[in-house]
Amino acid sequence: MKALAHRLLCALLMVAQCALPVWAAPLYDTASTDESRLALVIGNSAYLVDPLDNPVNDANAVARSLERLGFEVMLAINLPGAELKRRVRTFQARARAERGTALVYYAGHAVAPAGRNILLPVDINFRDVLEVEDEGIDVAKMLAILEDSKKHTRIMIFDACRDNPYGQVGEALIRTTARARGIGGGGARANASDATGGLAAMAGKGTLVAYSTAPGAVAEDGDGRSNSVFTAELVDALAQPGLTAQQVFSRVAERVRKETRGQQVPWVSGALDRSFVFSAARVEPASLVVPGERREQTEAQLRTEMSRLKRLQQNEKAAAQQVAVTLLERERVATELDEAAQRLRLAAQAEAKALADAARAQAEAAQRAAVVAREAARRQAAEEQARLDRLAQAAREAEAREQAARQALAAQRERDLAERRQAEQARLALLAEAARPEGVAALPAAPIAVRRDADGNLLVRGVRLPADLRVRDLPAGVPAACAAFYGAWGRARWEGQRSAEVWVENVTPACDATLVYARGGDSVDRDEPAFERHTVRVQRDELRLRLRGGAELTLRATVDRTLAATWSRGSVVANVEFERIASDPLASQAFALEDRDDGVRPPPTITARNYSRRLPVAVPGAATISTAQLLRMLGDAQPPRLIDARAGAAKPRIAGAIWLPELGAEQRLGAVERGAIEAALSKLAGSDRNVPMVVFDRSVDWGWIGYHAVLRLREMGYSNLYWYRGGSDAWHDAGLPLVAATSPAR
């Protein structure tokens, strides 16, 4: 009742106030001082993966609003990493030299591995977490530089984290990398939790930092509108005169929370050292004199409202009495229900006791019968043990005979394999000579020795195969759907990183298949390959294996006579297709699919569009070489120079190679970058532009940087070029050593 009276009194006061005469406030203008207002506004929408709808619209809207408020705006729209960093450095240099206000606004993708907030340029490679850390914009560093500048008012606004471009695989990878490196804050205080769903909270001395949503949360991208929810409210609040910066962001937070029904809650950390008003306004004080006629009208309205208030009080009293009667009736019904429930419990207890007595009698009878049965079983077990002893003796004698036969058969098979291997190698050499495309080197190949581990297991094509591997002859009566899995399957790489093979050694008429799954190692981790043998049944045209470590492998025979495979563990899923290979495990010496030909015509120019294509088998102006051919060249009296052209963070490489990551960049090189590359090449080859050079990248799945590097070397006048297409993955699969990475050559 008191609340109702209070609301009524407020309403009457508002009516009285509306009766007062007021003066019209003049239009506002921005405060004019000798100190500058400088803003950096960034909008990133056109990502190669997971593009966004609104950041560019948001950045343009904020830039227009700030310009109307007297800010000089540096606008950065959809810039790649190098250009974006250059724009940030220009902004920071001016902030250090000028007094006044510095404001940063960012709309786009951002991540926070281990609390380290990173803004992502549009050309970032989402598959490479190390590139995200190296090429992204570190917010902590930017904040630290602003705190060290002459700007006394510093504001940072982030409308980011509209979704996570990594997905679940990338989130796990970011958390793993962050924990391994111990990544921390920087110049500002950062939240050390793994916030993979949004930005982490941070604060700086004398700096106000505003987020479009709470730390670790995800913001809305606009729901089909031209601007995000946060930016739309921010532009509206900036236009309101007389609001301090803290009042602006409080107003935005309240409206965004209401707009999204509490799903998105903007966040502000830090505080300014002085009060700052985006848009100053001057309002003249209003007269407080009420004319006589208006005072009489106001008093009449007060009397009318007081009469209405009395009627409302009477109505509320009658309603309260009715509520009391209703509560008494409800209490009576609840009492009757409790009594009925008590009667039901007593009846259930009586029934349970009767059932327990019957069960006890039945158990006693069963116990007497069990004694008789145990005695009979004891006699039967003794007879069965005697029979098993006789069978075991017979089995041992048969095993000895079979062992002798297997040894003789293995010796004969080894001789047959050697003969077939020699014939197959000769045949493959003839085929390779006949099918070699233009640009592939016609060099003799140094043989790669067959390797075995301490247990005699084979190490070929990047995988490990058991010493007793044997593809038996398919027995009669095997259904066609089950026989489709029989044989050796290879030429597959999981996610382009690990080689894999499946050897189905035998399939029975009952569709029980014995198979070996061989998995290669990853060249970046330089880990070892492994294998495991399983016996499973073909069911519903599938072979399903539970691998060591908890992963599941599902194999399906396709109409194209390939073997489709799906690897899964939890929410992580990968797919690959196996092709039939020779049943001789030593028949092929191609590593990491370095001989794969996808029929792509070699492009003659360097462009980012190449990344969406498969890798050609040759590059203009150079000869393509295999792992075996590179081994032969390295054994020559004058071996070639090796150049590792991989971009991003440093990775293990071939011994003796120098690392030039800028050599294969798709953008045009500046004078500084080109001079550094020329200096490194001069140390490598001197002034002789005909020195043989071998360029390599990672593999045929990640090889375009190496391809571009060959084109750039040819453009720089080098004429004796070779392209090692298989790269470090092929070298690793051949069992050849990779050395730890170092800094780029300069």
XYZ file of C-alpha atoms in Angstrom:
746
model
C 0.000 0.000 0.000
C 2.855 2.336 0.867
C 4.439 1.603 -2.521
C 1.183 2.534 -4.265
C 0.991 5.823 -2.378
C 4.606 6.576 -3.146
C 4.062 5.987 -6.877
C 0.979 8.211 -6.842
C 2.830 11.012 -5.041
C 5.646 10.852 -7.619
C 3.090 11.069 -10.412
C 1.493 14.156 -8.845
C 4.873 15.826 -8.431
C 5.609 15.162 -12.106
C 2.273 16.748 -13.045
C 3.135 19.769 -10.937
C 6.551 20.029 -12.479
C 5.104 19.866 -16.000
C 3.058 22.951 -15.113
C 6.189 25.015 -14.484
C 7.415 27.335 -17.260
C 10.804 26.315 -18.693
C 13.378 27.846 -21.023
C 14.385 25.905 -24.173
C 17.954 24.532 -23.889
C 20.325 25.572 -26.697
C 21.894 22.961 -29.060
C 25.037 21.336 -27.566
C 28.535 21.486 -29.049
C 31.753 19.658 -28.135
C 34.176 21.155 -25.638
C 36.850 23.172 -27.401
C 40.366 22.928 -25.878
C 43.936 22.958 -27.082
C 44.149 19.204 -26.431
C 43.397 16.785 -29.272
C 40.834 13.974 -29.436
C 42.333 11.011 -31.346
C 40.495 7.712 -32.111
C 41.550 4.442 -33.784
C 38.428 2.615 -35.094
C 38.902 -0.978 -36.404
C 36.256 -3.121 -38.150
C 37.051 -6.689 -39.350
C 34.324 -8.674 -41.159
C 35.890 -10.391 -44.224
C 37.617 -13.341 -42.486
C 38.681 -16.264 -44.683
C 37.026 -18.558 -42.143
C 33.823 -17.630 -40.260
C 33.226 -14.112 -41.689
C 31.035 -11.698 -39.679
C 28.109 -9.570 -40.835
C 28.295 -6.321 -38.898
C 31.794 -5.243 -37.709
C 32.442 -2.997 -40.758
C 28.996 -1.367 -40.363
C 29.663 -0.962 -36.613
C 33.082 0.640 -37.159
C 31.699 3.122 -39.738
C 28.815 4.080 -37.406
C 31.162 4.683 -34.451
C 33.607 6.654 -36.646
C 30.834 9.005 -37.802
C 29.642 9.532 -34.211
C 33.158 10.312 -32.941
C 33.837 12.740 -35.801
C 30.673 14.669 -34.828
C 32.060 14.840 -31.274
C 35.333 16.445 -32.388
C 37.525 13.318 -32.674
C 40.134 12.856 -35.395
C 39.340 9.267 -36.506
C 41.884 6.791 -37.954
C 39.578 4.205 -39.633
C 40.900 0.653 -40.351
C 38.505 -1.621 -42.282
C 39.225 -5.327 -43.146
C 43.013 -4.941 -42.990
C 45.454 -7.903 -43.130
C 47.787 -8.451 -40.183
C 50.829 -6.485 -41.417
C 48.826 -3.393 -42.452
C 46.744 -3.485 -39.260
C 49.875 -3.584 -37.080
C 51.333 -0.650 -39.057
C 48.147 1.361 -38.464
C 48.261 0.531 -34.722
C 51.908 1.641 -34.495
C 51.047 4.991 -36.161
C 48.240 5.544 -33.654
C 50.533 4.690 -30.729
C 53.261 7.063 -31.939
C 50.799 9.970 -32.074
C 49.376 9.072 -28.641
C 52.864 9.257 -27.145
C 53.497 12.718 -28.582
C 50.101 14.450 -28.119
C 48.068 15.380 -25.053
C 44.330 15.026 -24.708
C 42.116 11.958 -25.271
C 42.956 8.604 -26.954
C 40.133 6.164 -27.831
C 40.362 2.679 -29.420
C 37.266 0.891 -30.793
C 37.459 -2.692 -32.181
C 34.733 -4.850 -33.798
C 35.558 -8.356 -35.064
C 36.937 -11.727 -33.951
C 39.088 -12.000 -30.825
C 40.321 -14.814 -28.583
C 41.806 -14.977 -25.068
C 44.167 -17.971 -24.602
C 45.048 -18.123 -20.882
C 43.719 -14.603 -20.350
C 45.848 -13.015 -23.093
C 43.442 -10.932 -25.241
C 44.327 -11.080 -28.974
C 42.519 -9.203 -31.800
C 42.497 -11.184 -35.073
C 43.223 -9.610 -38.511
C 41.156 -10.855 -41.448
C 43.991 -12.907 -43.031
C 44.787 -14.952 -39.903
C 45.245 -18.723 -40.306
C 42.820 -20.212 -37.802
C 44.460 -23.667 -38.093
C 47.784 -22.412 -36.736
C 47.520 -21.318 -33.097
C 51.131 -20.125 -33.050
C 50.350 -17.807 -35.960
C 47.337 -16.466 -34.023
C 49.626 -15.590 -31.113
C 52.368 -14.076 -33.325
C 50.265 -12.252 -35.940
C 47.317 -11.066 -33.793
C 47.164 -7.706 -31.978
C 48.052 -8.105 -28.291
C 45.634 -5.860 -26.345
C 47.829 -5.852 -23.221
C 50.776 -4.396 -25.149
C 48.554 -1.738 -26.743
C 47.161 -0.814 -23.312
C 50.659 -0.586 -21.777
C 51.825 1.804 -24.526
C 48.751 4.026 -24.067
C 49.402 4.200 -20.312
C 52.956 5.402 -21.078
C 51.698 8.125 -23.470
C 50.876 11.812 -22.896
C 47.155 11.148 -23.235
C 45.501 11.835 -19.872
C 42.150 10.304 -20.958
C 42.359 6.734 -22.371
C 39.305 4.704 -23.426
C 39.293 1.233 -25.098
C 36.046 -0.304 -26.443
C 35.813 -3.936 -27.656
C 32.715 -5.186 -29.502
C 34.281 -8.608 -30.111
C 33.783 -12.322 -29.276
C 30.669 -12.593 -31.442
C 31.549 -16.308 -31.801
C 34.670 -18.517 -31.589
C 36.246 -19.135 -35.066
C 38.161 -22.193 -33.801
C 35.375 -24.494 -32.888
C 35.879 -27.211 -30.322
C 39.154 -28.544 -31.810
C 40.713 -25.090 -31.849
C 39.555 -24.361 -28.260
C 41.302 -27.445 -26.934
C 44.415 -26.550 -28.925
C 44.469 -22.968 -27.575
C 44.122 -24.210 -23.987
C 46.925 -26.756 -24.514
C 49.279 -24.188 -26.049
C 48.537 -21.605 -23.378
C 49.190 -24.023 -20.514
C 52.440 -25.268 -22.107
C 53.825 -21.755 -22.561
C 52.471 -20.210 -19.361
C 51.123 -17.198 -21.231
C 50.310 -14.271 -18.942
C 49.150 -10.681 -19.009
C 51.633 -8.132 -20.347
C 51.564 -4.471 -19.566
C 48.108 -4.714 -17.946
C 46.598 -7.051 -15.387
C 44.974 -10.009 -17.153
C 42.698 -12.822 -16.094
C 44.748 -16.044 -16.161
C 41.806 -18.364 -16.813
C 41.369 -20.076 -20.165
C 38.677 -17.862 -21.645
C 38.222 -19.478 -25.046
C 34.582 -18.305 -25.353
C 35.282 -14.548 -25.099
C 37.705 -11.819 -24.022
C 39.314 -11.903 -20.570
C 38.877 -9.107 -18.049
C 41.733 -6.605 -17.828
C 42.339 -3.138 -16.431
C 44.937 -0.441 -16.770
C 46.026 2.480 -14.637
C 43.954 5.560 -15.553
C 42.339 3.721 -18.478
C 38.658 2.782 -18.939
C 38.137 -0.525 -20.824
C 34.603 -1.358 -22.055
C 33.565 -4.792 -23.373
C 30.427 -5.626 -25.328
C 29.859 -8.609 -23.029
C 31.117 -10.082 -19.745
C 34.578 -11.785 -19.577
C 34.507 -15.255 -21.161
C 31.032 -14.670 -22.713
C 29.969 -14.320 -26.384
C 28.343 -11.197 -27.845
C 25.487 -10.927 -30.365
C 26.374 -9.986 -33.973
C 23.147 -8.100 -34.635
C 20.533 -10.769 -35.457
C 20.091 -9.588 -39.055
C 20.420 -5.876 -38.261
C 22.994 -3.511 -39.752
C 24.725 -3.037 -36.362
C 25.409 -5.195 -33.321
C 23.233 -4.659 -30.230
C 26.150 -3.144 -28.280
C 27.293 -0.710 -30.997
C 23.748 0.451 -31.791
C 23.233 1.437 -28.142
C 26.743 2.963 -27.932
C 26.122 5.288 -30.917
C 22.806 6.376 -29.372
C 24.404 7.071 -25.958
C 27.296 9.068 -27.465
C 24.779 11.483 -28.973
C 23.242 12.287 -25.562
C 24.677 15.607 -24.234
C 26.144 16.045 -20.783
C 26.866 12.342 -20.023
C 30.239 11.391 -18.533
C 32.114 8.400 -20.001
C 31.054 6.221 -17.038
C 27.407 7.294 -17.508
C 27.573 6.499 -21.242
C 28.724 2.924 -20.655
C 26.312 2.383 -17.735
C 23.463 3.469 -20.025
C 24.692 1.137 -22.807
C 25.021 -1.821 -20.382
C 21.489 -1.355 -19.041
C 19.932 -1.165 -22.519
C 21.912 -4.112 -23.973
C 21.017 -6.276 -20.971
C 17.339 -5.382 -21.439
C 17.492 -5.824 -25.258
C 19.029 -9.333 -24.985
C 16.947 -10.360 -21.937
C 20.048 -10.794 -19.838
C 21.891 -12.984 -22.390
C 24.544 -10.286 -23.037
C 25.848 -8.123 -20.194
C 28.408 -5.430 -21.193
C 31.388 -5.002 -18.858
C 33.540 -2.043 -17.818
C 36.877 -2.259 -15.988
C 39.309 0.413 -14.851
C 38.545 4.078 -14.323
C 39.622 7.471 -15.677
C 41.798 9.811 -13.633
C 39.497 12.725 -14.468
C 35.905 13.230 -15.564
C 35.362 13.086 -19.319
C 32.211 14.153 -21.220
C 31.834 13.075 -24.848
C 29.250 15.795 -25.644
C 29.016 18.868 -23.368
C 25.656 20.738 -23.162
C 24.607 24.061 -21.588
C 21.107 24.258 -19.991
C 19.812 27.481 -18.397
C 18.097 27.095 -14.945
C 14.287 27.058 -15.187
C 12.026 29.459 -13.280
C 10.411 27.931 -10.201
C 7.446 30.446 -10.014
C 4.000 28.894 -10.510
C 1.271 31.336 -11.705
C -1.949 31.503 -9.596
C -4.283 29.947 -12.156
C -1.944 26.943 -12.668
C -1.612 26.508 -8.876
C -5.407 26.231 -8.540
C -5.493 23.622 -11.312
C -2.728 21.652 -9.596
C -4.560 21.701 -6.226
C -7.749 20.448 -7.915
C -5.804 17.603 -9.489
C -4.321 16.754 -6.046
C -7.772 16.563 -4.467
C -9.046 14.307 -7.267
C -6.066 11.947 -6.929
C -6.446 11.726 -3.119
C -10.106 10.657 -3.535
C -9.040 7.982 -5.999
C -6.331 6.828 -3.558
C -8.944 6.336 -0.788
C -11.106 4.178 -3.082
C -8.071 2.077 -3.975
C -7.317 1.533 -0.258
C -10.850 0.268 0.373
C -10.679 -2.103 -2.608
C -7.331 -3.482 -1.436
C -8.722 -4.174 2.075
C -11.626 -6.226 0.638
C -9.207 -8.125 -1.585
C -6.975 -8.928 1.433
C -9.944 -10.423 3.312
C -10.778 -12.646 0.341
C -7.156 -13.849 0.193
C -7.265 -14.793 3.905
C -10.417 -16.939 3.374
C -8.748 -18.668 0.434
C -5.607 -19.470 2.478
C -7.665 -21.044 5.304
C -9.474 -23.305 2.826
C -6.182 -24.318 1.221
C -4.742 -25.261 4.664
C -7.779 -27.491 5.423
C -7.392 -29.368 2.106
C -3.636 -29.857 2.747
C -4.385 -31.406 6.181
C -6.800 -33.918 4.665
C -4.222 -34.852 2.000
C -1.555 -35.507 4.679
C -3.887 -37.849 6.570
C -4.688 -39.803 3.394
C -0.969 -40.135 2.603
C -0.296 -41.518 6.108
C -2.944 -44.224 5.613
C -1.348 -45.189 2.268
C 2.123 -45.486 3.886
C 0.823 -47.864 6.591
C -0.832 -50.082 3.968
C 2.373 -50.160 1.883
C 4.455 -51.196 4.934
C 2.121 -54.110 5.664
C 2.316 -55.310 2.064
C 6.141 -55.022 2.035
C 6.405 -57.173 5.194
C 4.277 -59.923 3.620
C 6.441 -59.896 0.477
C 9.641 -60.076 2.567
C 8.370 -63.154 4.462
C 7.565 -64.914 1.194
C 10.978 -64.033 -0.275
C 12.770 -65.356 2.820
C 11.016 -68.729 2.546
C 11.850 -68.942 -1.149
C 15.525 -68.134 -0.449
C 15.817 -70.948 2.092
C 14.468 -73.444 -0.430
C 16.864 -72.141 -3.090
C 19.820 -72.488 -0.713
C 19.056 -76.196 -0.104
C 18.812 -76.776 -3.870
C 22.123 -74.906 -4.422
C 24.001 -77.284 -2.085
C 22.864 -80.256 -4.155
C 23.761 -78.480 -7.422
C 27.259 -77.533 -6.202
C 28.087 -81.130 -5.406
C 26.994 -82.248 -8.870
C 28.971 -79.406 -10.472
C 32.113 -80.362 -8.534
C 32.021 -83.882 -9.948
C 31.383 -82.576 -13.484
C 34.257 -80.049 -13.201
C 36.722 -82.781 -12.279
C 35.721 -84.807 -15.340
C 35.938 -81.689 -17.583
C 39.428 -80.805 -16.262
C 40.715 -84.244 -17.168
C 39.314 -83.816 -20.691
C 40.894 -80.376 -21.050
C 44.285 -81.717 -19.994
C 44.128 -84.270 -22.778
C 43.112 -81.600 -25.319
C 45.914 -79.241 -24.177
C 48.529 -81.919 -24.690
C 47.204 -82.593 -28.195
C 47.196 -78.831 -28.938
C 50.829 -78.459 -27.856
C 51.889 -81.241 -30.165
C 49.917 -79.670 -33.046
C 51.427 -76.220 -32.308
C 54.926 -77.644 -32.526
C 54.189 -79.175 -35.913
C 52.562 -75.918 -37.154
C 55.522 -73.845 -35.915
C 57.939 -75.896 -37.940
C 55.716 -75.526 -41.019
C 55.424 -71.739 -40.496
C 59.176 -71.315 -40.301
C 59.662 -73.169 -43.560
C 56.850 -71.154 -45.183
C 58.263 -67.848 -43.892
C 61.676 -68.583 -45.384
C 60.106 -69.374 -48.740
C 57.902 -66.263 -48.538
C 60.923 -64.050 -47.789
C 62.616 -65.312 -50.922
C 59.424 -64.716 -52.963
C 59.068 -61.182 -51.546
C 62.625 -60.269 -52.491
C 62.052 -61.383 -56.070
C 58.718 -59.546 -56.328
C 60.229 -56.411 -54.796
C 62.978 -56.279 -57.386
C 60.465 -56.781 -60.184
C 58.099 -54.135 -58.750
C 60.866 -51.561 -58.364
C 61.921 -52.067 -61.950
C 58.317 -51.716 -63.093
C 57.754 -48.559 -61.051
C 60.945 -47.021 -62.418
C 59.730 -47.576 -65.988
C 56.279 -46.189 -65.160
C 57.755 -43.124 -63.439
C 59.987 -42.389 -66.437
C 57.035 -42.657 -68.815
C 54.609 -40.602 -66.695
C 56.976 -37.878 -65.428
C 55.309 -34.438 -66.000
C 57.171 -31.455 -67.375
C 59.204 -29.773 -64.644
C 59.854 -32.967 -62.639
C 63.565 -33.681 -62.315
C 64.927 -36.682 -64.256
C 67.585 -37.324 -61.614
C 68.705 -40.740 -60.462
C 67.409 -41.574 -56.994
C 69.494 -42.760 -54.081
C 67.832 -45.863 -52.598
C 66.348 -45.383 -49.144
C 67.329 -48.262 -46.919
C 64.544 -50.358 -45.431
C 64.468 -49.709 -41.681
C 63.435 -52.013 -38.859
C 63.063 -51.352 -35.142
C 64.533 -53.445 -32.331
C 61.628 -55.925 -32.592
C 62.080 -56.396 -36.351
C 59.006 -54.317 -37.254
C 59.115 -52.499 -40.617
C 59.341 -48.667 -40.824
C 58.097 -47.692 -44.312
C 56.254 -44.698 -45.827
C 56.083 -43.038 -42.413
C 54.200 -45.914 -40.700
C 55.291 -48.873 -38.558
C 54.183 -52.397 -39.682
C 54.572 -55.615 -37.632
C 57.351 -58.036 -38.578
C 54.829 -60.902 -38.961
C 52.493 -58.913 -41.253
C 50.863 -61.284 -43.745
C 47.890 -60.835 -46.095
C 46.552 -64.405 -46.375
C 44.674 -65.837 -49.346
C 40.967 -65.047 -49.074
C 39.092 -68.269 -48.163
C 36.077 -69.480 -50.110
C 32.594 -68.539 -48.969
C 33.350 -64.983 -47.782
C 30.356 -62.700 -48.557
C 31.109 -59.954 -51.094
C 30.277 -57.168 -48.628
C 32.915 -58.530 -46.234
C 35.484 -59.416 -48.929
C 35.453 -55.738 -50.029
C 37.607 -54.912 -46.974
C 40.294 -57.536 -47.737
C 43.827 -56.455 -48.699
C 46.223 -53.544 -48.118
C 45.038 -49.910 -48.015
C 47.158 -46.765 -47.847
C 47.955 -43.347 -49.403
C 46.033 -41.495 -46.661
C 46.994 -38.769 -44.188
C 44.891 -37.658 -41.222
C 44.245 -33.906 -41.489
C 47.206 -33.758 -43.893
C 49.637 -34.433 -41.001
C 49.929 -38.166 -40.220
C 50.285 -41.022 -42.722
C 48.065 -44.055 -42.097
C 47.586 -47.571 -43.547
C 45.113 -50.436 -42.954
C 46.181 -54.048 -43.669
C 43.237 -56.484 -43.576
C 45.202 -59.740 -43.226
C 42.276 -62.182 -43.277
C 38.463 -62.288 -43.555
C 36.540 -65.461 -42.556
C 33.232 -66.668 -44.056
C 31.640 -65.468 -40.779
C 32.920 -61.927 -41.655
C 35.500 -61.831 -38.825
C 38.387 -59.650 -40.060
C 41.929 -59.595 -38.655
C 43.615 -56.290 -39.491
C 46.548 -54.024 -38.625
C 45.990 -50.254 -38.253
C 49.284 -48.337 -38.709
C 49.548 -44.651 -37.794
C 52.498 -42.401 -38.682
C 54.092 -39.634 -36.627
C 53.713 -35.862 -36.949
C 56.815 -34.032 -38.216
C 56.155 -30.976 -36.027
C 56.096 -33.087 -32.840
C 58.750 -35.476 -34.279
C 56.945 -38.394 -32.589
C 57.256 -42.068 -33.593
C 54.746 -44.118 -35.642
C 52.857 -47.042 -34.091
C 50.522 -49.911 -35.016
C 47.894 -52.098 -33.361
C 46.258 -55.383 -34.445
C 42.528 -56.090 -34.015
C 40.030 -58.850 -34.840
C 36.524 -57.477 -35.383
C 33.393 -58.498 -37.279
C 31.988 -56.694 -40.312
C 28.544 -55.447 -39.263
C 26.183 -53.371 -41.395
C 28.924 -53.006 -44.030
C 31.276 -51.408 -41.434
C 34.394 -52.304 -39.458
C 34.431 -50.469 -36.129
C 37.608 -50.486 -33.955
C 38.207 -49.164 -30.449
C 41.797 -47.862 -30.593
C 44.260 -47.466 -27.769
C 43.781 -44.119 -26.075
C 39.969 -44.229 -26.375
C 39.514 -43.150 -30.013
C 37.159 -45.001 -32.386
C 37.938 -45.861 -36.041
C 35.092 -46.714 -38.465
C 35.879 -48.185 -41.941
C 33.414 -48.415 -44.861
C 33.991 -49.834 -48.364
C 32.829 -47.376 -51.079
C 31.497 -47.883 -54.601
C 34.745 -46.289 -55.879
C 36.706 -49.229 -54.431
C 38.237 -47.095 -51.697
C 38.011 -47.388 -47.925
C 36.338 -44.413 -46.205
C 37.515 -43.937 -42.613
C 36.247 -41.786 -39.721
C 38.353 -41.180 -36.583
C 36.547 -39.794 -33.540
C 37.227 -39.101 -29.892
C 34.549 -37.191 -28.021
C 33.513 -34.227 -30.151
C 36.683 -34.321 -32.318
C 36.105 -35.998 -35.708
C 38.397 -36.491 -38.737
C 37.772 -38.200 -42.094
C 40.096 -39.719 -44.703
C 39.968 -42.140 -47.664
C 42.320 -45.095 -48.171
C 43.310 -46.434 -51.622
C 44.412 -49.980 -52.434
C 48.186 -50.500 -52.370
C 50.443 -53.452 -53.173
C 50.252 -56.297 -50.657
C 54.072 -56.225 -50.430
C 54.869 -53.804 -47.577
C 58.193 -52.843 -49.252
C 56.798 -52.184 -52.742
C 56.513 -48.359 -52.562
C 58.919 -45.656 -51.371
C 56.681 -42.547 -51.759
C 56.472 -40.488 -48.574
C 53.728 -38.140 -47.315
C 51.959 -38.443 -50.717
C 54.793 -36.515 -52.382
C 53.876 -38.153 -55.734
C 50.148 -37.252 -55.550
C 48.959 -35.580 -58.785
C 45.616 -33.728 -58.530
C 45.749 -32.493 -62.139
C 46.224 -28.821 -61.182
C 47.830 -26.545 -63.788
C 50.815 -24.688 -62.262
C 49.941 -20.963 -61.844
C 52.752 -18.605 -62.978
C 52.127 -15.841 -60.405
C 52.069 -15.363 -56.633
C 48.548 -14.739 -55.323
C 46.463 -15.531 -52.247
C 43.904 -17.217 -54.536
C 46.302 -20.159 -54.914
C 45.635 -21.246 -51.308
C 42.132 -22.480 -52.228
C 43.566 -24.951 -54.814
C 45.309 -28.278 -54.611
C 49.087 -28.174 -55.065
C 50.412 -28.732 -58.635
C 53.013 -31.414 -59.327
C 55.509 -28.907 -60.817
C 56.421 -25.206 -60.554
C 57.531 -23.044 -63.506
C 61.280 -22.477 -63.630
C 62.272 -25.350 -61.299
C 62.545 -29.135 -61.248
C 60.413 -31.168 -58.813
C 62.422 -33.758 -56.839
C 61.485 -36.643 -54.549
C 62.946 -37.613 -51.181
C 65.195 -40.225 -52.795
C 66.471 -37.684 -55.359
C 67.180 -35.103 -52.642
C 69.219 -37.714 -50.757
C 71.314 -38.340 -53.884
C 71.885 -34.604 -54.441
C 72.970 -34.076 -50.824
C 75.598 -36.777 -51.354
C 77.128 -35.000 -54.378
C 80.503 -33.285 -54.199
C 78.750 -29.906 -54.456
C 75.449 -30.355 -52.583
C 72.620 -27.835 -53.086
C 71.640 -25.114 -50.625
C 68.450 -25.865 -48.662
C 65.804 -23.162 -48.015
C 62.905 -23.686 -45.564
C 60.133 -21.327 -46.765
C 57.449 -22.160 -44.193
C 55.604 -19.165 -42.735
C 54.318 -18.677 -39.192
C 56.147 -19.933 -36.124
C 59.407 -21.879 -36.381
C 59.016 -25.663 -36.843
C 61.518 -28.576 -37.026
C 63.360 -28.615 -40.338
C 65.944 -30.487 -42.431
C 69.484 -30.098 -41.100
C 71.536 -27.452 -42.931
C 68.518 -25.491 -44.207
C 68.082 -21.754 -43.592
C 64.631 -20.405 -42.719
C 63.250 -17.554 -44.888
C 59.517 -17.258 -43.997
C 58.983 -13.983 -45.918
C 60.297 -15.456 -49.201
C 56.936 -17.079 -50.092
C 54.598 -14.324 -48.814
C 51.801 -13.541 -51.286
C 51.954 -9.764 -50.792
C 54.552 -7.629 -52.550
C 57.770 -7.307 -50.543
C 58.822 -3.922 -49.249
C 62.346 -2.605 -49.555
C 63.243 -3.648 -46.000
C 61.954 -7.225 -46.359
C 63.536 -7.662 -49.787
C 66.873 -6.331 -48.552
C 66.868 -8.793 -45.624
C 66.137 -11.722 -47.980
C 68.856 -10.637 -50.417
C 71.375 -10.420 -47.558
C 70.487 -13.923 -46.333
C 70.741 -15.380 -49.859
C 74.080 -13.653 -50.368
C 75.454 -15.394 -47.264
C 74.082 -18.691 -48.589
C 75.184 -18.551 -52.241
C 77.491 -15.563 -52.621
C 77.097 -13.727 -55.903
C 76.590 -16.887 -58.009
C 72.929 -16.943 -59.155
C 73.426 -20.433 -60.669
C 74.141 -22.191 -57.371
C 71.695 -25.133 -57.013
C 68.991 -24.337 -54.460
C 66.324 -26.684 -53.072
C 63.192 -25.014 -51.645
C 60.748 -26.897 -49.413
C 57.622 -26.263 -47.363
C 55.778 -28.725 -45.098
C 53.900 -31.132 -47.446
C 51.603 -31.414 -50.473
C 48.739 -30.278 -48.211
C 50.645 -27.193 -46.953
C 53.007 -26.355 -49.787
C 51.916 -23.103 -51.454
C 54.374 -20.944 -49.481
C 57.238 -23.073 -50.859
C 55.731 -22.873 -54.371
C 55.616 -19.046 -54.137
C 59.179 -18.992 -52.781
C 60.436 -20.757 -55.946
C 58.630 -18.180 -58.131
C 60.179 -15.329 -56.121
C 63.706 -16.808 -56.381
C 63.273 -17.076 -60.156
C 62.082 -13.427 -60.211
C 65.255 -12.455 -58.284
C 67.433 -14.048 -60.975
C 68.279 -17.497 -59.522
C 68.262 -20.091 -62.300
C 69.270 -23.486 -60.836
C 66.184 -24.191 -58.699
C 64.686 -27.417 -57.339
C 61.340 -27.852 -55.570
C 61.204 -30.544 -52.876
C 57.413 -30.982 -53.045
C 57.064 -33.495 -50.197
C 58.702 -31.124 -47.724
C 59.545 -31.800 -44.096
C 56.628 -34.258 -43.745
C 58.031 -36.512 -46.502
C 61.528 -36.250 -44.994
C 60.143 -37.261 -41.568
C 58.078 -40.156 -43.050
C 61.239 -41.476 -44.716
C 62.739 -41.824 -41.243
C 65.242 -39.023 -41.840
C 66.070 -36.676 -38.927
C 64.626 -33.196 -38.409
C 66.455 -30.674 -36.238
C 65.006 -28.140 -33.817
C 63.887 -24.853 -35.352
C 65.814 -21.599 -34.876
C 65.209 -17.944 -35.688
C 64.753 -16.876 -39.340
C 67.892 -16.112 -41.330
C 68.575 -12.384 -41.544
